[in-house]
XYZ file of C-alpha atoms in Angstrom:
341
model
C 27.516 -15.892 -68.255
C 30.548 -17.977 -67.352
C 33.958 -16.673 -66.348
C 35.421 -18.157 -69.535
C 32.799 -16.475 -71.685
C 33.805 -13.078 -70.312
C 37.521 -13.471 -70.909
C 37.580 -12.171 -74.481
C 35.502 -9.003 -73.927
C 37.666 -8.101 -70.931
C 40.809 -8.340 -73.038
C 39.251 -6.063 -75.643
C 38.312 -3.496 -73.013
C 41.862 -3.375 -71.708
C 43.211 -2.910 -75.234
C 40.785 -0.104 -76.037
C 41.419 1.723 -72.769
C 45.166 1.458 -73.245
C 44.879 2.951 -76.694
C 43.216 6.023 -75.238
C 46.391 6.988 -73.396
C 48.363 7.461 -76.617
C 46.538 10.607 -77.719
C 49.013 13.367 -78.503
C 48.970 16.692 -76.746
C 48.280 15.760 -73.146
C 48.334 19.284 -71.802
C 52.075 19.748 -71.311
C 54.490 22.027 -73.130
C 51.852 23.986 -74.983
C 51.926 27.614 -75.969
C 50.339 29.855 -73.361
C 47.366 32.073 -74.092
C 48.273 35.411 -75.628
C 46.223 38.202 -74.055
C 44.512 40.381 -76.600
C 44.900 44.119 -76.399
C 42.192 46.005 -74.546
C 38.967 46.018 -76.486
C 40.210 43.600 -79.141
C 37.413 41.345 -80.328
C 37.357 37.994 -82.085
C 34.316 36.824 -84.028
C 33.841 33.149 -84.911
C 30.923 31.167 -86.328
C 29.271 28.923 -83.755
C 26.225 26.828 -84.707
C 25.756 28.919 -87.843
C 25.724 32.279 -86.067
C 28.442 34.854 -85.360
C 29.848 34.810 -81.842
C 31.935 37.764 -80.718
C 34.297 37.592 -77.738
C 36.206 40.551 -76.338
C 39.516 39.805 -74.643
C 40.632 36.348 -73.531
C 38.255 34.559 -71.143
C 39.916 33.604 -67.880
C 37.035 32.037 -65.930
C 35.698 29.373 -68.285
C 33.259 26.722 -67.092
C 32.716 23.537 -69.111
C 30.275 20.660 -68.836
C 30.963 16.985 -69.580
C 34.261 15.179 -69.970
C 34.758 15.328 -73.738
C 34.106 19.065 -73.789
C 36.443 19.645 -70.856
C 39.173 17.604 -72.553
C 38.993 19.944 -75.553
C 40.004 22.761 -73.214
C 42.791 20.692 -71.687
C 44.111 19.546 -75.080
C 44.523 23.223 -75.986
C 46.423 23.856 -72.747
C 43.671 26.022 -71.274
C 43.383 24.512 -67.808
C 44.666 27.752 -66.281
C 41.793 29.619 -67.940
C 39.126 27.518 -66.229
C 37.040 28.305 -63.169
C 35.874 24.694 -63.121
C 33.995 21.881 -64.819
C 30.949 19.767 -64.171
C 30.370 16.189 -65.220
C 27.797 13.463 -64.551
C 27.497 10.417 -62.331
C 29.114 7.474 -64.049
C 31.944 9.335 -65.771
C 34.611 8.018 -63.417
C 35.977 5.820 -66.193
C 36.507 8.892 -68.357
C 38.670 10.699 -65.828
C 40.452 7.516 -64.798
C 41.458 6.793 -68.420
C 41.978 10.404 -69.529
C 45.311 11.519 -71.003
C 44.474 14.767 -69.160
C 43.848 13.173 -65.776
C 46.350 15.537 -64.122
C 44.436 18.520 -65.543
C 41.169 17.164 -64.154
C 42.832 16.854 -60.755
C 44.185 20.433 -60.863
C 40.987 22.068 -62.142
C 38.107 22.719 -59.717
C 35.363 20.112 -60.000
C 31.984 21.825 -59.624
C 30.128 18.553 -59.113
C 27.562 16.696 -61.165
C 24.854 19.338 -61.558
C 25.148 21.773 -64.470
C 22.609 24.123 -62.942
C 22.074 27.874 -62.916
C 23.137 27.997 -59.274
C 26.380 26.081 -59.800
C 27.307 28.073 -62.896
C 26.519 31.446 -61.339
C 28.539 30.617 -58.208
C 31.629 30.014 -60.370
C 31.357 33.564 -61.822
C 32.303 32.473 -65.357
C 32.990 34.719 -68.321
C 32.772 31.793 -70.781
C 30.479 28.739 -70.594
C 31.187 25.773 -72.886
C 28.456 23.126 -73.238
C 26.158 21.673 -75.880
C 22.507 20.836 -76.389
C 21.903 17.695 -74.296
C 25.508 18.123 -73.106
C 24.341 20.600 -70.467
C 22.152 23.071 -72.347
C 18.485 22.183 -71.811
C 15.297 24.192 -71.707
C 14.052 21.963 -68.867
C 16.781 23.214 -66.505
C 16.761 26.793 -67.731
C 20.442 26.525 -68.630
C 20.454 27.761 -72.211
C 22.807 29.934 -74.266
C 20.362 32.832 -73.832
C 20.442 32.469 -70.051
C 24.256 32.347 -70.038
C 24.283 35.503 -72.139
C 21.946 37.203 -69.638
C 24.543 36.671 -66.883
C 27.185 38.531 -68.867
C 29.131 35.400 -69.844
C 29.783 34.123 -73.362
C 27.955 30.867 -74.241
C 29.848 28.555 -76.592
C 27.972 25.564 -78.055
C 29.624 22.244 -78.882
C 29.388 22.026 -82.670
C 28.549 18.305 -82.706
C 25.374 19.173 -80.770
C 24.241 22.220 -82.763
C 20.512 22.048 -83.389
C 19.145 21.806 -86.887
C 17.122 24.886 -87.812
C 13.531 24.732 -86.577
C 13.976 21.450 -84.710
C 15.588 19.905 -81.652
C 17.441 17.365 -83.813
C 21.190 17.807 -83.489
C 24.029 17.825 -85.964
C 24.706 20.275 -88.790
C 28.146 19.114 -90.017
C 30.068 15.847 -90.023
C 31.383 14.970 -86.539
C 35.098 15.390 -87.276
C 34.416 18.684 -89.021
C 32.674 19.703 -85.791
C 35.790 18.781 -83.804
C 38.080 20.748 -86.110
C 35.717 23.747 -86.081
C 35.685 23.845 -82.291
C 39.469 23.579 -82.082
C 39.816 26.463 -84.521
C 37.214 28.620 -82.776
C 38.595 28.002 -79.294
C 42.103 28.649 -80.581
C 41.049 32.052 -81.857
C 39.023 32.941 -78.757
C 41.768 31.993 -76.294
C 44.740 33.141 -78.360
C 46.177 29.663 -78.991
C 45.511 29.290 -82.714
C 48.940 27.787 -83.292
C 48.212 25.021 -80.831
C 44.800 24.406 -82.412
C 46.316 24.156 -85.883
C 48.992 21.716 -84.672
C 46.418 19.465 -83.004
C 44.143 19.538 -86.044
C 47.024 18.540 -88.334
C 47.977 15.684 -85.997
C 44.401 14.454 -85.771
C 43.897 14.577 -89.537
C 47.086 12.552 -90.006
C 45.954 9.934 -87.472
C 42.584 9.590 -89.185
C 44.193 9.321 -92.620
C 46.558 6.597 -91.412
C 43.678 4.597 -89.914
C 41.608 4.996 -93.068
C 44.461 3.771 -95.275
C 43.887 0.139 -94.342
C 40.092 0.221 -94.531
C 38.185 -1.883 -97.060
C 35.988 -0.407 -99.776
C 32.739 1.088 -98.516
C 30.796 -1.772 -100.100
C 32.677 -4.225 -97.877
C 32.490 -2.193 -94.653
C 31.602 -4.141 -91.522
C 28.185 -3.462 -90.005
C 28.719 -1.864 -86.583
C 26.190 -1.201 -83.823
C 26.992 1.446 -81.201
C 25.388 0.330 -77.939
C 25.217 2.937 -75.195
C 22.443 1.513 -73.010
C 18.853 0.284 -73.106
C 15.951 1.545 -71.035
C 14.225 -0.413 -72.454
C 15.042 0.405 -76.104
C 18.657 0.768 -77.230
C 20.284 4.204 -77.154
C 22.704 4.569 -80.043
C 24.309 6.907 -82.568
C 22.676 8.428 -85.627
C 24.777 9.861 -88.441
C 25.466 13.178 -86.710
C 27.119 11.872 -83.531
C 30.844 11.211 -83.269
C 30.551 7.380 -83.371
C 29.136 7.482 -86.900
C 32.303 8.985 -88.345
C 34.565 7.089 -85.950
C 33.060 3.885 -87.333
C 33.202 5.073 -90.958
C 36.833 6.226 -90.827
C 37.828 2.946 -89.163
C 36.342 1.052 -92.101
C 32.930 0.134 -90.749
C 29.341 1.215 -91.345
C 27.085 2.465 -88.569
C 23.889 0.428 -88.832
C 21.884 3.494 -87.752
C 23.723 5.942 -89.974
C 20.455 6.650 -91.802
C 19.024 8.465 -88.769
C 19.443 12.230 -89.246
C 20.185 12.977 -85.600
C 22.916 12.687 -83.007
C 22.645 10.299 -80.022
C 19.160 8.825 -80.250
C 16.921 5.848 -79.480
C 16.243 2.975 -81.873
C 14.527 -0.402 -81.495
C 15.785 -3.918 -80.852
C 13.854 -5.074 -83.906
C 15.692 -2.632 -86.194
C 19.072 -3.408 -84.623
C 18.594 -7.161 -85.082
C 17.261 -6.811 -88.615
C 20.414 -4.897 -89.608
C 22.523 -7.764 -88.243
C 25.625 -6.025 -86.870
C 28.936 -7.829 -87.223
C 30.589 -5.815 -84.431
C 29.174 -4.046 -81.373
C 30.910 -1.020 -79.857
C 29.937 -0.627 -76.195
C 30.085 2.653 -74.274
C 31.907 2.057 -70.988
C 30.722 4.320 -68.172
C 32.338 2.135 -65.543
C 30.009 3.106 -62.683
C 27.224 1.014 -61.185
C 26.603 -2.698 -61.778
C 24.176 -2.024 -64.645
C 26.753 0.038 -66.515
C 29.659 -2.387 -66.607
C 30.684 -3.743 -69.981
C 30.000 -7.265 -68.732
C 26.439 -6.276 -67.748
C 25.814 -4.769 -71.171
C 27.153 -7.869 -72.899
C 24.852 -10.016 -70.757
C 21.944 -7.766 -71.729
C 22.765 -8.156 -75.426
C 23.145 -11.920 -75.175
C 19.884 -12.350 -73.256
C 17.904 -10.180 -75.679
C 16.157 -12.747 -77.935
C 16.440 -10.749 -81.152
C 20.047 -9.646 -80.619
C 21.137 -13.155 -79.636
C 20.723 -14.189 -83.283
C 22.933 -11.427 -84.725
C 26.397 -12.110 -86.102
C 28.133 -9.863 -83.567
C 26.549 -11.566 -80.560
C 26.952 -15.099 -81.908
C 30.638 -14.474 -82.631
C 31.099 -12.318 -79.521
C 32.631 -9.415 -81.398
C 32.537 -6.657 -78.785
C 34.859 -3.745 -78.203
C 34.447 -1.046 -75.582
C 35.606 2.547 -75.222
C 35.095 5.153 -72.488
C 32.292 7.638 -73.089
C 34.751 10.524 -73.661
C 36.311 8.608 -76.533
C 32.951 8.400 -78.326
C 31.587 11.935 -77.992
C 33.186 14.878 -79.783
C 36.591 15.443 -78.232
C 40.341 15.050 -78.644
C 40.242 11.265 -78.115
C 38.284 10.693 -81.353
C 41.261 10.185 -83.719
C 42.873 7.560 -81.482
C 39.499 5.842 -81.072
C 39.337 5.560 -84.865
C 42.814 4.016 -84.870
C 41.934 1.506 -82.142
C 38.657 0.500 -83.802
C 40.350 0.158 -87.201
C 42.974 -2.129 -85.669
C 40.257 -4.241 -84.073
C 38.262 -4.562 -87.290
C 41.384 -5.588 -89.237
C 42.251 -8.142 -86.510
C 38.832 -9.695 -87.095
C 39.310 -9.824 -90.863
C 36.786 -7.044 -91.396
């Protein structure tokens, strides 16, 4: 790929990253947690089951950047014993509106393991299925419970009954549910309600300029390919981000969260725009490398999006459930309108 050919995607990446810094509620001037009286208990619904928490947790551990940013958006950095993340999430922290909170909060490394969690002595562990909770590692809600800590599951990643498929409510409803639940658990319900109102208003404003559903642009979420493309089904945050921005996720008929598809299916559905997940670490994970992969893939090379080079990129944390979602919708909506879509 020539230097000239890369100029347009680079400009789009800069625009999308800049938009991520406008998210409201960056962790400053928020109400502090209100300690509950001794023995006071709050019960919320988490993944369809009641979850009871006594007192206000003060040694929370979270996994992954989007999940950790939910804590920071609610002003709960002082309630955290630490967070873990994964290799390749440098772009998330670098672009985060809560970068200062990441710097102040203990980083527990890149392994969400029993040993790391136990060493932090948490009373509250916030993760999700495939966002840290996995039977293969032994880190499950049941194990967390056995240590005496409270396990809280990311609602976007709740498992469907009797299956390992994820997603039981629409992605933004998952975000609002988690804000409400965390607000109640940590005594910051007012803050949670304010954020939810702001996010709903942002989404409504972005949706106002969207075309009718019948005219929605076909959008392909491209995370990676090894060798088949990893993308978003209808239960992952990108599906609703795309829909609220005025597009249509080409894999919105898959009843799952983040999942694998095929190049044949992606090409057959002829996307008009491709949203690329920017991890920012390693030569194979750069946006330019992913664009080169798309353009060298024989089937994808014939699609409208690749022929017209309609690419836009966002950091990973902007595309999983988290407080960046509303601004991601706004940025994607602006891009689609700029392309006449």
